[in-house]
């Protein structure tokens, strides 16, 4: 799924995220894959934790971090629905382009809510491709390889999903990518 976002789109996402964060903020990236976002933010942050469900993705990301000489990004294999972090640990949780391919994204959001500080931010760029014939064809082809989009949202229905799962949407911008991508920032409801 990561290949659906072009290099310029990744740079735009990373720049937008960087504008929200302070160097001392504690940041968690969920579903980090090979580390594009975490490594892209590393020169601006003192510490980033990045997790992925796939140990092989984590190994690739760790190798990249070592090659770049980055000691402030810590990768680990974890389940987004059962995080091994204490409540209120993070100033920001990033979950990019993943919620729609999770069978139960509400569980990942509950865990994100749990580990965020009360004034923390959820940064959730997500494809909002409901109704797109191009996306329908793409996901039909991708399902042959085992990747499935469990959820197809519009920008508005994605906002509603976040609101239903204890987040308040603060900002949302539609970005150009292979499919429409909503760059959403939300705060946990108390």
Tab-separated table of C-alpha atoms in Angstrom:
chain	number	residue	atom	x	y	z
A	1	UNK	CA	0.000	0.000	0.000
A	2	UNK	CA	2.894	2.338	0.683
A	3	UNK	CA	3.752	2.398	-3.012
A	4	UNK	CA	0.459	4.216	-3.635
A	5	UNK	CA	1.971	7.365	-2.153
A	6	UNK	CA	4.490	9.160	-4.353
A	7	UNK	CA	7.780	10.579	-3.060
A	8	UNK	CA	6.465	14.176	-3.264
A	9	UNK	CA	3.394	13.153	-1.244
A	10	UNK	CA	5.600	11.538	1.420
A	11	UNK	CA	7.670	14.730	1.621
A	12	UNK	CA	4.481	16.790	2.000
A	13	UNK	CA	3.214	14.514	4.779
A	14	UNK	CA	6.550	14.615	6.620
A	15	UNK	CA	6.739	18.434	6.339
A	16	UNK	CA	3.185	18.816	7.674
A	17	UNK	CA	3.919	16.494	10.587
A	18	UNK	CA	7.175	18.293	11.389
A	19	UNK	CA	5.320	21.613	11.644
A	20	UNK	CA	3.122	20.157	14.422
A	21	UNK	CA	5.908	18.752	16.539
A	22	UNK	CA	8.492	20.153	18.910
A	23	UNK	CA	11.925	18.464	19.029
A	24	UNK	CA	11.299	17.285	22.602
A	25	UNK	CA	7.904	15.712	21.807
A	26	UNK	CA	7.689	11.979	22.314
A	27	UNK	CA	6.368	10.480	19.070
A	28	UNK	CA	5.007	7.050	18.172
A	29	UNK	CA	4.536	5.916	14.607
A	30	UNK	CA	2.202	2.943	14.200
A	31	UNK	CA	2.533	0.713	11.112
A	32	UNK	CA	5.859	2.309	10.272
A	33	UNK	CA	6.699	-0.173	7.523
A	34	UNK	CA	10.247	0.452	6.359
A	35	UNK	CA	10.424	3.725	8.281
A	36	UNK	CA	9.750	6.414	5.686
A	37	UNK	CA	8.036	8.798	8.101
A	38	UNK	CA	10.014	8.042	11.272
A	39	UNK	CA	13.332	8.337	9.432
A	40	UNK	CA	12.083	11.445	7.616
A	41	UNK	CA	11.407	13.122	10.970
A	42	UNK	CA	14.551	11.866	12.727
A	43	UNK	CA	16.633	14.988	12.132
A	44	UNK	CA	13.924	17.133	13.800
A	45	UNK	CA	13.138	14.981	16.823
A	46	UNK	CA	15.009	13.843	19.919
A	47	UNK	CA	13.211	10.498	20.113
A	48	UNK	CA	10.798	8.516	17.948
A	49	UNK	CA	9.346	5.078	18.610
A	50	UNK	CA	8.142	3.298	15.487
A	51	UNK	CA	6.313	-0.009	15.417
A	52	UNK	CA	5.103	-2.395	12.771
A	53	UNK	CA	3.299	-5.724	12.949
A	54	UNK	CA	5.830	-7.290	10.543
A	55	UNK	CA	9.237	-8.239	11.994
A	56	UNK	CA	10.713	-8.202	8.462
A	57	UNK	CA	9.574	-4.584	7.952
A	58	UNK	CA	11.060	-3.663	11.328
A	59	UNK	CA	14.359	-5.311	10.336
A	60	UNK	CA	14.455	-3.290	7.091
A	61	UNK	CA	13.703	-0.065	8.954
A	62	UNK	CA	16.372	-0.796	11.577
A	63	UNK	CA	18.900	-1.467	8.832
A	64	UNK	CA	18.068	1.892	7.205
A	65	UNK	CA	18.414	3.694	10.552
A	66	UNK	CA	21.796	2.050	11.184
A	67	UNK	CA	22.979	2.942	7.683
A	68	UNK	CA	21.981	6.571	8.309
A	69	UNK	CA	23.605	6.537	11.754
A	70	UNK	CA	20.351	7.405	13.519
A	71	UNK	CA	20.168	6.416	17.177
A	72	UNK	CA	17.052	8.427	18.056
A	73	UNK	CA	14.581	6.218	16.150
A	74	UNK	CA	13.624	2.975	17.887
A	75	UNK	CA	11.842	0.292	15.856
A	76	UNK	CA	10.014	-2.685	17.326
A	77	UNK	CA	7.565	-5.330	16.187
A	78	UNK	CA	4.235	-4.738	17.947
A	79	UNK	CA	0.544	-5.105	17.351
A	80	UNK	CA	-1.188	-1.712	16.952
A	81	UNK	CA	-4.158	-3.120	18.852
A	82	UNK	CA	-2.076	-4.113	21.902
A	83	UNK	CA	0.714	-1.570	22.415
A	84	UNK	CA	3.430	-2.113	25.030
A	85	UNK	CA	3.562	1.530	26.148
A	86	UNK	CA	2.217	3.125	29.310
A	87	UNK	CA	-0.900	5.318	29.190
A	88	UNK	CA	-0.210	8.947	28.339
A	89	UNK	CA	3.294	8.262	27.012
A	90	UNK	CA	3.194	10.209	23.746
A	91	UNK	CA	2.683	13.756	22.535
A	92	UNK	CA	1.838	12.490	19.050
A	93	UNK	CA	0.803	9.217	17.434
A	94	UNK	CA	1.197	8.910	13.671
A	95	UNK	CA	-0.705	6.231	11.787
A	96	UNK	CA	-0.342	6.787	8.069
A	97	UNK	CA	-2.321	5.050	5.378
A	98	UNK	CA	-3.102	1.973	7.428
A	99	UNK	CA	-6.453	2.206	9.172
A	100	UNK	CA	-8.370	1.214	6.031
A	101	UNK	CA	-6.472	-2.089	5.725
A	102	UNK	CA	-6.978	-3.062	9.386
A	103	UNK	CA	-9.870	-5.433	10.096
A	104	UNK	CA	-10.576	-3.612	13.397
A	105	UNK	CA	-9.129	-0.096	13.185
A	106	UNK	CA	-11.197	0.997	16.171
A	107	UNK	CA	-8.925	-1.155	18.371
A	108	UNK	CA	-5.825	0.622	17.031
A	109	UNK	CA	-7.523	3.958	17.691
A	110	UNK	CA	-8.405	2.896	21.255
A	111	UNK	CA	-4.756	2.025	21.866
A	112	UNK	CA	-3.619	5.289	20.253
A	113	UNK	CA	-6.024	7.152	22.550
A	114	UNK	CA	-4.667	5.265	25.568
A	115	UNK	CA	-0.996	6.050	24.897
A	116	UNK	CA	-1.577	9.702	23.942
A	117	UNK	CA	-1.283	12.473	26.498
A	118	UNK	CA	-4.608	14.310	27.031
A	119	UNK	CA	-3.399	17.206	24.858
A	120	UNK	CA	-1.663	14.901	22.372
A	121	UNK	CA	-2.360	14.656	18.660
A	122	UNK	CA	-3.296	11.789	16.389
A	123	UNK	CA	-1.901	12.347	12.908
A	124	UNK	CA	-3.707	10.001	10.542
A	125	UNK	CA	-3.183	10.550	6.804
A	126	UNK	CA	-5.561	8.028	5.235
A	127	UNK	CA	-6.792	7.193	1.757
A	128	UNK	CA	-10.373	8.368	1.336
A	129	UNK	CA	-11.170	6.434	-1.790
A	130	UNK	CA	-14.793	5.391	-1.341
A	131	UNK	CA	-16.572	5.662	-4.681
A	132	UNK	CA	-13.354	5.681	-6.729
A	133	UNK	CA	-13.496	3.235	-9.637
A	134	UNK	CA	-9.702	3.375	-9.882
A	135	UNK	CA	-9.405	2.389	-6.204
A	136	UNK	CA	-11.985	-0.369	-6.593
A	137	UNK	CA	-9.944	-1.923	-9.410
A	138	UNK	CA	-6.656	-1.441	-7.543
A	139	UNK	CA	-7.926	-3.104	-4.366
A	140	UNK	CA	-9.479	-5.950	-6.333
A	141	UNK	CA	-6.040	-6.628	-7.830
A	142	UNK	CA	-4.292	-6.175	-4.474
A	143	UNK	CA	-6.667	-8.633	-2.791
A	144	UNK	CA	-5.162	-11.315	-5.044
A	145	UNK	CA	-1.871	-10.803	-3.180
A	146	UNK	CA	-3.593	-10.924	0.213
A	147	UNK	CA	-3.911	-7.176	0.870
A	148	UNK	CA	-7.474	-6.153	1.551
A	149	UNK	CA	-9.090	-2.802	2.169
A	150	UNK	CA	-11.584	-3.517	4.920
A	151	UNK	CA	-12.831	0.065	5.019
A	152	UNK	CA	-13.539	2.565	2.279
A	153	UNK	CA	-14.090	6.075	3.574
A	154	UNK	CA	-14.819	9.482	2.142
A	155	UNK	CA	-13.161	12.380	3.913
A	156	UNK	CA	-16.408	13.058	5.811
A	157	UNK	CA	-17.038	9.426	6.762
A	158	UNK	CA	-13.431	9.100	7.975
A	159	UNK	CA	-13.940	12.170	10.188
A	160	UNK	CA	-17.128	10.576	11.550
A	161	UNK	CA	-15.244	7.323	12.213
A	162	UNK	CA	-12.597	9.204	14.223
A	163	UNK	CA	-15.270	11.121	16.152
A	164	UNK	CA	-17.090	7.841	16.945
A	165	UNK	CA	-13.805	6.493	18.313
A	166	UNK	CA	-13.106	9.257	20.849
A	167	UNK	CA	-11.168	11.761	18.731
A	168	UNK	CA	-11.990	15.328	17.744
A	169	UNK	CA	-10.833	16.303	14.260
A	170	UNK	CA	-8.803	19.511	14.431
A	171	UNK	CA	-7.609	19.768	10.842
A	172	UNK	CA	-8.116	17.907	7.595
A	173	UNK	CA	-6.636	18.615	4.189
A	174	UNK	CA	-7.079	16.576	1.034
A	175	UNK	CA	-3.702	15.772	-0.544
A	176	UNK	CA	-2.999	14.509	-4.040
A	177	UNK	CA	-1.680	10.965	-4.223
A	178	UNK	CA	-2.576	7.925	-6.315
A	179	UNK	CA	-5.954	8.126	-4.558
A	180	UNK	CA	-7.354	11.009	-2.500
A	181	UNK	CA	-5.489	11.166	0.813
A	182	UNK	CA	-6.957	13.004	3.798
A	183	UNK	CA	-4.244	14.403	6.048
A	184	UNK	CA	-6.108	14.473	9.373
A	185	UNK	CA	-5.002	15.750	12.772
A	186	UNK	CA	-7.177	14.913	15.769
A	187	UNK	CA	-7.077	15.229	19.539
A	188	UNK	CA	-8.271	12.601	22.022
A	189	UNK	CA	-11.632	13.329	23.628
A	190	UNK	CA	-11.501	13.282	27.423
